[in-house]
Short mmCIF file of C-alpha atoms in Angstrom, two decimals:
data_model
loop_
_atom_site.label_atom_id
_atom_site.label_comp_id
_atom_site.label_asym_id
_atom_site.label_seq_id
_atom_site.Cartn_x
_atom_site.Cartn_y
_atom_site.Cartn_z
CA MET A 1 97.94 126.35 117.69
CA ARG A 2 101.84 126.43 116.96
CA VAL A 3 102.96 128.85 114.38
CA GLU A 4 106.52 128.87 113.09
CA THR A 5 107.57 132.05 111.90
CA THR A 6 109.93 132.25 108.87
CA ARG A 7 111.89 135.36 107.46
CA HIS A 8 113.53 135.71 104.29
CA THR A 9 114.80 138.52 101.94
CA VAL A 10 113.05 139.25 98.53
CA GLY A 11 114.21 142.22 96.45
CA GLY A 12 116.00 143.76 99.63
CA LEU A 13 112.79 143.55 101.64
CA VAL A 14 112.21 141.28 104.69
CA GLN A 15 109.24 139.27 104.41
CA THR A 16 107.74 137.15 107.38
CA ALA A 17 105.59 134.43 106.88
CA GLY A 18 103.62 132.26 109.36
CA VAL A 19 103.46 128.63 108.80
CA VAL A 20 101.03 126.62 111.08
CA GLN A 21 102.66 123.51 112.47
CA ARG A 22 100.81 120.10 112.49
CA PRO A 23 101.02 118.06 115.62
CA GLU A 24 102.71 114.61 115.53
CA VAL A 25 100.03 111.68 116.27
CA SER A 26 100.92 110.22 119.65
CA GLN A 27 102.90 106.86 119.63
CA ASP A 28 100.27 105.30 121.66
CA TRP A 29 97.72 105.87 119.02
CA ILE A 30 100.39 104.51 116.42
CA ARG A 31 100.65 101.34 118.29
CA ARG A 32 96.89 100.86 118.75
CA LEU A 33 96.50 101.38 114.78
CA ASP A 34 99.43 99.01 114.35
CA ILE A 35 97.40 96.13 116.17
CA VAL A 36 94.75 96.55 113.83
CA PHE A 37 96.90 96.14 110.88
CA GLU A 38 99.14 93.29 112.13
CA SER A 39 96.09 91.04 111.68
CA LEU A 40 95.61 92.04 108.02
CA PRO A 41 97.83 89.99 105.63
CA GLU A 42 100.79 92.00 104.05
CA SER A 43 99.67 95.31 105.47
CA TYR A 44 102.71 97.66 106.31
CA ARG A 45 103.02 100.95 107.79
CA GLU A 46 105.16 104.01 106.41
CA ARG A 47 105.70 107.46 106.94
CA ALA A 48 103.54 109.51 104.60
CA TRP A 49 104.02 113.27 103.57
CA VAL A 50 102.44 114.04 106.91
CA GLY A 51 101.70 111.31 109.65
CA HIS A 52 101.63 107.65 108.81
CA ARG A 53 99.78 105.37 106.53
CA TRP A 54 99.16 101.72 106.32
CA ARG A 55 99.24 100.03 102.86
CA VAL A 56 98.82 96.80 101.09
CA GLY A 57 100.93 96.59 98.10
CA GLN A 58 100.82 100.06 96.76
CA ALA A 59 97.25 100.85 97.93
CA THR A 60 96.73 103.11 100.78
CA ILE A 61 94.45 101.44 103.43
CA ALA A 62 94.22 104.33 105.88
CA HIS A 63 96.23 107.53 106.79
CA VAL A 64 96.42 109.11 110.04
CA PHE A 65 97.94 112.75 110.73
CA GLY A 66 97.49 115.90 112.67
CA GLY A 67 95.95 118.99 110.89
CA GLU A 68 96.59 122.73 110.77
CA ASP A 69 93.67 123.05 113.28
CA GLN A 70 95.44 120.72 115.67
CA GLN A 71 92.91 118.06 115.32
CA PHE A 72 93.87 114.38 114.39
CA ARG A 73 92.19 112.69 111.51
CA ILE A 74 92.52 109.22 110.01
CA VAL A 75 91.14 108.55 106.41
CA PHE A 76 90.29 105.28 104.76
CA ARG A 77 88.08 103.76 102.13
CA ALA A 78 84.59 102.85 102.57
CA GLU A 79 81.59 101.11 100.59
CA LEU A 80 79.68 103.86 98.64
CA ALA A 81 76.57 103.41 100.49
CA GLU A 82 78.70 104.16 103.67
CA VAL A 83 80.14 107.30 102.24
CA MET A 84 76.85 108.87 102.07
CA ALA A 85 76.19 108.00 105.66
CA PHE A 86 79.58 109.49 106.53
CA GLU A 87 78.40 112.76 105.36
CA HIS A 88 75.37 112.93 107.76
CA LEU A 89 76.77 111.28 110.68
CA GLY A 90 77.97 114.50 112.50
CA PRO A 91 81.20 116.75 112.75
CA ARG A 92 83.53 113.84 113.85
CA TYR A 93 82.85 112.12 110.56
CA PHE A 94 83.55 113.41 107.23
CA ARG A 95 83.78 112.64 103.48
CA ALA A 96 87.31 113.61 102.21
CA GLY A 97 87.48 115.92 99.37
CA TRP A 98 89.27 113.38 97.01
CA GLY A 99 88.28 110.00 95.67
CA ASP A 100 84.90 108.49 95.35
CA ASN A 101 85.03 106.38 98.53
CA VAL A 102 87.48 108.16 100.94
CA VAL A 103 85.96 108.99 104.39
CA GLY A 104 87.42 109.92 107.67
CA ILE A 105 86.90 110.37 111.47
CA ILE A 106 88.05 113.12 113.64
CA LEU A 107 90.32 110.94 116.49
CA GLU A 108 90.10 111.77 120.03
CA GLU A 109 90.86 109.81 123.33
CA SER A 110 87.16 109.04 123.45
CA SER A 111 87.14 107.61 119.95
CA ASP A 112 85.49 103.97 119.69
CA TRP A 113 88.47 102.10 118.67
CA ALA A 114 86.67 98.75 118.26
CA GLU A 115 84.41 100.40 115.88
CA LEU A 116 87.42 102.26 113.99
CA ALA A 117 89.03 98.39 113.81
CA GLU A 118 85.92 97.33 112.00
CA MET A 119 86.13 100.22 109.55
CA LEU A 120 89.77 99.79 108.82
CA THR A 121 89.38 96.14 108.21
CA GLU A 122 86.60 96.89 105.74
CA SER A 123 89.06 99.53 104.03
CA TYR A 124 91.61 96.88 103.81
CA CYS A 125 89.17 94.42 102.12
CA LEU A 126 88.38 97.20 99.44
CA GLN A 127 92.08 97.82 98.81
CA ALA A 128 93.77 94.51 99.15
CA PRO A 129 93.73 91.89 96.38
CA ALA A 130 90.90 89.56 96.52
CA ARG A 131 93.15 86.58 97.51
CA LEU A 132 94.24 88.61 100.60
CA ALA A 133 90.95 90.06 101.57
CA GLU A 134 89.24 86.57 101.61
CA LEU A 135 91.72 85.70 104.34
CA THR A 136 89.84 88.06 106.88
CA GLY A 137 86.64 86.29 106.38
CA LEU A 138 84.94 89.25 105.14
CA GLN A 139 83.42 89.77 101.73
CA LYS A 140 85.29 92.05 99.23
CA SER A 141 82.87 94.40 97.71
CA THR A 142 82.37 94.55 94.05
CA THR A 143 80.36 97.92 94.07
CA THR A 144 83.50 100.03 95.14
CA PRO A 145 85.90 100.88 92.45
#
């Protein structure tokens, strides 16, 4: 774990604070994710406050980043029924602490990238306007807000 130490003076006293550094997501993983999103109409990548995110319009489809625990996560949208499943699939899968339908996976070299691509395509369908979601050949859900 990388910890960066910062020193500053407050009222004449020197204070030291440790800030845990987040690892950068590898360019290989970014390229793999870009390949998934290239096939989804009008999706694009941009830098996020940490890591990278893919969007359609102003809606975020997915966000990948390194955590302070040095693990890599990708969060995205899922059907409400799948959200409940994510809570019970095991430690690699999780429900995010925000949004009704935000879930995620801890990424590793051994991650199933084909399965992830399916999940990200479903996330796209939930976030994209209906006219774009229809172009994927998948049905856009009406059960998720």
